[in-house]
Amino acid sequence: MSLAITGLYAGLAGLMLIVLSVRVIQLRRARGLSSGDGGDAELARRIRAHGNYCEYVPLALIILAAVEGAAYPAWLVHCLGICLLAGRVVHAWSMAAGSIRARVAGMSLTFLVLGVGSAAAIADFF
């Protein structure tokens, strides 16, 4: 069974993780820190954006693979993948910009993916 659609979104998610990681590394270097945030608010936000991404994306990709593996329509898998990446981009941007409204929007898209994808995966079982 091919999970090509999930593979596409996993690849894009991997690239985004690199971007978030590099943003943390660059600011740590600029601040002369090897670990932690040193009490720097901007660095703390970047670390949390990275951490939040790492907390949500793996399970969302597993759910996406379950939906695709259950032979749901490709459009649904793409919609979930697009919503996941859009939600994570908006959330990461909101952490840097300090926009609570955008942060809520990003989390809402992520929760939509988790909720719809989970429901589809569970429904396939029955």
PDB file of C-alpha atoms in Angstrom:
ATOM      1  CA  MET A   1       0.000   0.000   0.000  1.00  0.00           C
ATOM      2  CA  SER A   2       1.371   3.378  -0.993  1.00  0.00           C
ATOM      3  CA  LEU A   3       0.968   6.348   1.301  1.00  0.00           C
ATOM      4  CA  ALA A   4       2.188   8.848  -1.274  1.00  0.00           C
ATOM      5  CA  ILE A   5      -0.082  11.685  -0.162  1.00  0.00           C
ATOM      6  CA  THR A   6       0.958  11.322   3.469  1.00  0.00           C
ATOM      7  CA  GLY A   7       4.548  11.121   2.269  1.00  0.00           C
ATOM      8  CA  LEU A   8       4.170  14.483   0.544  1.00  0.00           C
ATOM      9  CA  TYR A   9       2.900  16.164   3.715  1.00  0.00           C
ATOM     10  CA  ALA A  10       5.466  14.389   5.894  1.00  0.00           C
ATOM     11  CA  GLY A  11       8.202  15.706   3.606  1.00  0.00           C
ATOM     12  CA  LEU A  12       6.841  19.243   3.724  1.00  0.00           C
ATOM     13  CA  ALA A  13       6.434  18.973   7.500  1.00  0.00           C
ATOM     14  CA  GLY A  14      10.061  17.845   7.755  1.00  0.00           C
ATOM     15  CA  LEU A  15      11.215  20.913   5.844  1.00  0.00           C
ATOM     16  CA  MET A  16       9.188  23.144   8.135  1.00  0.00           C
ATOM     17  CA  LEU A  17      10.759  21.490  11.168  1.00  0.00           C
ATOM     18  CA  ILE A  18      14.190  22.338   9.769  1.00  0.00           C
ATOM     19  CA  VAL A  19      13.138  25.987   9.405  1.00  0.00           C
ATOM     20  CA  LEU A  20      11.853  26.139  12.985  1.00  0.00           C
ATOM     21  CA  SER A  21      14.997  24.425  14.276  1.00  0.00           C
ATOM     22  CA  VAL A  22      17.321  26.784  12.413  1.00  0.00           C
ATOM     23  CA  ARG A  23      15.436  29.799  13.800  1.00  0.00           C
ATOM     24  CA  VAL A  24      16.130  28.555  17.340  1.00  0.00           C
ATOM     25  CA  ILE A  25      19.769  27.756  16.567  1.00  0.00           C
ATOM     26  CA  GLN A  26      20.404  31.142  14.956  1.00  0.00           C
ATOM     27  CA  LEU A  27      19.022  33.070  17.910  1.00  0.00           C
ATOM     28  CA  ARG A  28      20.860  30.891  20.424  1.00  0.00           C
ATOM     29  CA  ARG A  29      24.105  31.615  18.579  1.00  0.00           C
ATOM     30  CA  ALA A  30      23.332  35.340  18.467  1.00  0.00           C
ATOM     31  CA  ARG A  31      22.659  35.315  22.219  1.00  0.00           C
ATOM     32  CA  GLY A  32      25.684  33.122  23.011  1.00  0.00           C
ATOM     33  CA  LEU A  33      23.611  30.277  24.471  1.00  0.00           C
ATOM     34  CA  SER A  34      24.213  26.586  23.935  1.00  0.00           C
ATOM     35  CA  SER A  35      20.914  25.475  25.491  1.00  0.00           C
ATOM     36  CA  GLY A  36      17.804  26.877  27.129  1.00  0.00           C
ATOM     37  CA  ASP A  37      16.506  30.366  26.539  1.00  0.00           C
ATOM     38  CA  GLY A  38      18.659  32.332  28.997  1.00  0.00           C
ATOM     39  CA  GLY A  39      15.589  34.336  30.005  1.00  0.00           C
ATOM     40  CA  ASP A  40      15.257  35.772  26.483  1.00  0.00           C
ATOM     41  CA  ALA A  41      11.553  36.155  25.647  1.00  0.00           C
ATOM     42  CA  GLU A  42      12.010  35.973  21.885  1.00  0.00           C
ATOM     43  CA  LEU A  43      14.100  32.816  22.154  1.00  0.00           C
ATOM     44  CA  ALA A  44      11.559  31.276  24.525  1.00  0.00           C
ATOM     45  CA  ARG A  45       8.811  31.897  21.934  1.00  0.00           C
ATOM     46  CA  ARG A  46      10.880  30.300  19.177  1.00  0.00           C
ATOM     47  CA  ILE A  47      11.619  27.297  21.372  1.00  0.00           C
ATOM     48  CA  ARG A  48       7.922  26.895  22.196  1.00  0.00           C
ATOM     49  CA  ALA A  49       6.921  27.217  18.518  1.00  0.00           C
ATOM     50  CA  HIS A  50       9.410  24.437  17.724  1.00  0.00           C
ATOM     51  CA  GLY A  51       8.279  22.335  20.689  1.00  0.00           C
ATOM     52  CA  ASN A  52       4.601  22.780  19.932  1.00  0.00           C
ATOM     53  CA  TYR A  53       5.242  21.713  16.356  1.00  0.00           C
ATOM     54  CA  CYS A  54       7.051  18.581  17.567  1.00  0.00           C
ATOM     55  CA  GLU A  55       4.190  17.798  19.937  1.00  0.00           C
ATOM     56  CA  TYR A  56       1.385  17.881  17.360  1.00  0.00           C
ATOM     57  CA  VAL A  57       2.771  17.014  13.930  1.00  0.00           C
ATOM     58  CA  PRO A  58       3.869  13.388  14.471  1.00  0.00           C
ATOM     59  CA  LEU A  59       0.459  12.185  15.654  1.00  0.00           C
ATOM     60  CA  ALA A  60      -1.298  14.235  12.978  1.00  0.00           C
ATOM     61  CA  LEU A  61       0.835  12.533  10.307  1.00  0.00           C
ATOM     62  CA  ILE A  62       0.053   9.102  11.762  1.00  0.00           C
ATOM     63  CA  ILE A  63      -3.645   9.951  11.624  1.00  0.00           C
ATOM     64  CA  LEU A  64      -3.233  11.241   8.056  1.00  0.00           C
ATOM     65  CA  ALA A  65      -1.593   7.915   7.118  1.00  0.00           C
ATOM     66  CA  ALA A  66      -4.454   6.005   8.747  1.00  0.00           C
ATOM     67  CA  VAL A  67      -7.005   7.992   6.744  1.00  0.00           C
ATOM     68  CA  GLU A  68      -5.093   7.475   3.508  1.00  0.00           C
ATOM     69  CA  GLY A  69      -4.506   3.797   4.298  1.00  0.00           C
ATOM     70  CA  ALA A  70      -8.231   3.326   4.858  1.00  0.00           C
ATOM     71  CA  ALA A  71      -8.762   4.442   1.242  1.00  0.00           C
ATOM     72  CA  TYR A  72     -10.680   7.606   2.018  1.00  0.00           C
ATOM     73  CA  PRO A  73     -10.848   9.939  -0.992  1.00  0.00           C
ATOM     74  CA  ALA A  74      -7.578  11.629  -1.927  1.00  0.00           C
ATOM     75  CA  TRP A  75      -9.246  15.049  -1.646  1.00  0.00           C
ATOM     76  CA  LEU A  76      -9.918  14.424   2.056  1.00  0.00           C
ATOM     77  CA  VAL A  77      -6.327  13.393   2.723  1.00  0.00           C
ATOM     78  CA  HIS A  78      -5.086  16.487   0.874  1.00  0.00           C
ATOM     79  CA  CYS A  79      -7.503  18.737   2.773  1.00  0.00           C
ATOM     80  CA  LEU A  80      -6.272  17.350   6.078  1.00  0.00           C
ATOM     81  CA  GLY A  81      -2.631  17.699   5.010  1.00  0.00           C
ATOM     82  CA  ILE A  82      -3.102  21.268   3.813  1.00  0.00           C
ATOM     83  CA  CYS A  83      -4.964  22.220   6.992  1.00  0.00           C
ATOM     84  CA  LEU A  84      -2.225  20.654   9.106  1.00  0.00           C
ATOM     85  CA  LEU A  85       0.585  22.543   7.402  1.00  0.00           C
ATOM     86  CA  ALA A  86      -1.369  25.795   7.213  1.00  0.00           C
ATOM     87  CA  GLY A  87      -2.265  25.522  10.873  1.00  0.00           C
ATOM     88  CA  ARG A  88       1.330  24.881  11.888  1.00  0.00           C
ATOM     89  CA  VAL A  89       2.646  27.764   9.741  1.00  0.00           C
ATOM     90  CA  VAL A  90       0.069  30.158  11.177  1.00  0.00           C
ATOM     91  CA  HIS A  91       0.782  28.973  14.713  1.00  0.00           C
ATOM     92  CA  ALA A  92       4.564  29.349  14.333  1.00  0.00           C
ATOM     93  CA  TRP A  93       4.162  32.802  12.780  1.00  0.00           C
ATOM     94  CA  SER A  94       1.790  33.839  15.563  1.00  0.00           C
ATOM     95  CA  MET A  95       4.341  32.892  18.207  1.00  0.00           C
ATOM     96  CA  ALA A  96       6.874  35.247  16.627  1.00  0.00           C
ATOM     97  CA  ALA A  97       4.336  38.005  15.989  1.00  0.00           C
ATOM     98  CA  GLY A  98       2.612  37.719  19.359  1.00  0.00           C
ATOM     99  CA  SER A  99      -0.810  37.430  17.723  1.00  0.00           C
ATOM    100  CA  ILE A 100      -3.166  35.451  19.932  1.00  0.00           C
ATOM    101  CA  ARG A 101      -5.876  35.540  17.246  1.00  0.00           C
ATOM    102  CA  ALA A 102      -3.562  33.897  14.693  1.00  0.00           C
ATOM    103  CA  ARG A 103      -2.361  31.439  17.328  1.00  0.00           C
ATOM    104  CA  VAL A 104      -5.947  30.340  17.994  1.00  0.00           C
ATOM    105  CA  ALA A 105      -6.543  30.014  14.241  1.00  0.00           C
ATOM    106  CA  GLY A 106      -3.438  27.848  13.854  1.00  0.00           C
ATOM    107  CA  MET A 107      -4.416  25.602  16.741  1.00  0.00           C
ATOM    108  CA  SER A 108      -7.991  25.391  15.460  1.00  0.00           C
ATOM    109  CA  LEU A 109      -6.776  24.094  12.083  1.00  0.00           C
ATOM    110  CA  THR A 110      -4.556  21.566  13.834  1.00  0.00           C
ATOM    111  CA  PHE A 111      -7.423  20.411  16.063  1.00  0.00           C
ATOM    112  CA  LEU A 112      -9.656  20.147  12.986  1.00  0.00           C
ATOM    113  CA  VAL A 113      -7.152  17.756  11.408  1.00  0.00           C
ATOM    114  CA  LEU A 114      -6.824  15.729  14.606  1.00  0.00           C
ATOM    115  CA  GLY A 115     -10.595  15.589  15.132  1.00  0.00           C
ATOM    116  CA  VAL A 116     -11.748  14.825  11.580  1.00  0.00           C
ATOM    117  CA  GLY A 117      -8.851  12.477  10.933  1.00  0.00           C
ATOM    118  CA  SER A 118      -9.385  10.621  14.201  1.00  0.00           C
ATOM    119  CA  ALA A 119     -13.108  10.260  13.535  1.00  0.00           C
ATOM    120  CA  ALA A 120     -12.418   8.920  10.031  1.00  0.00           C
ATOM    121  CA  ALA A 121      -9.815   6.453  11.316  1.00  0.00           C
ATOM    122  CA  ILE A 122     -12.149   5.213  14.048  1.00  0.00           C
ATOM    123  CA  ALA A 123     -15.112   4.965  11.646  1.00  0.00           C
ATOM    124  CA  ASP A 124     -13.023   2.817   9.320  1.00  0.00           C
ATOM    125  CA  PHE A 125     -12.570   0.319  12.127  1.00  0.00           C
ATOM    126  CA  PHE A 126     -16.326  -0.256  12.352  1.00  0.00           C
TER     127      PHE A 126
END
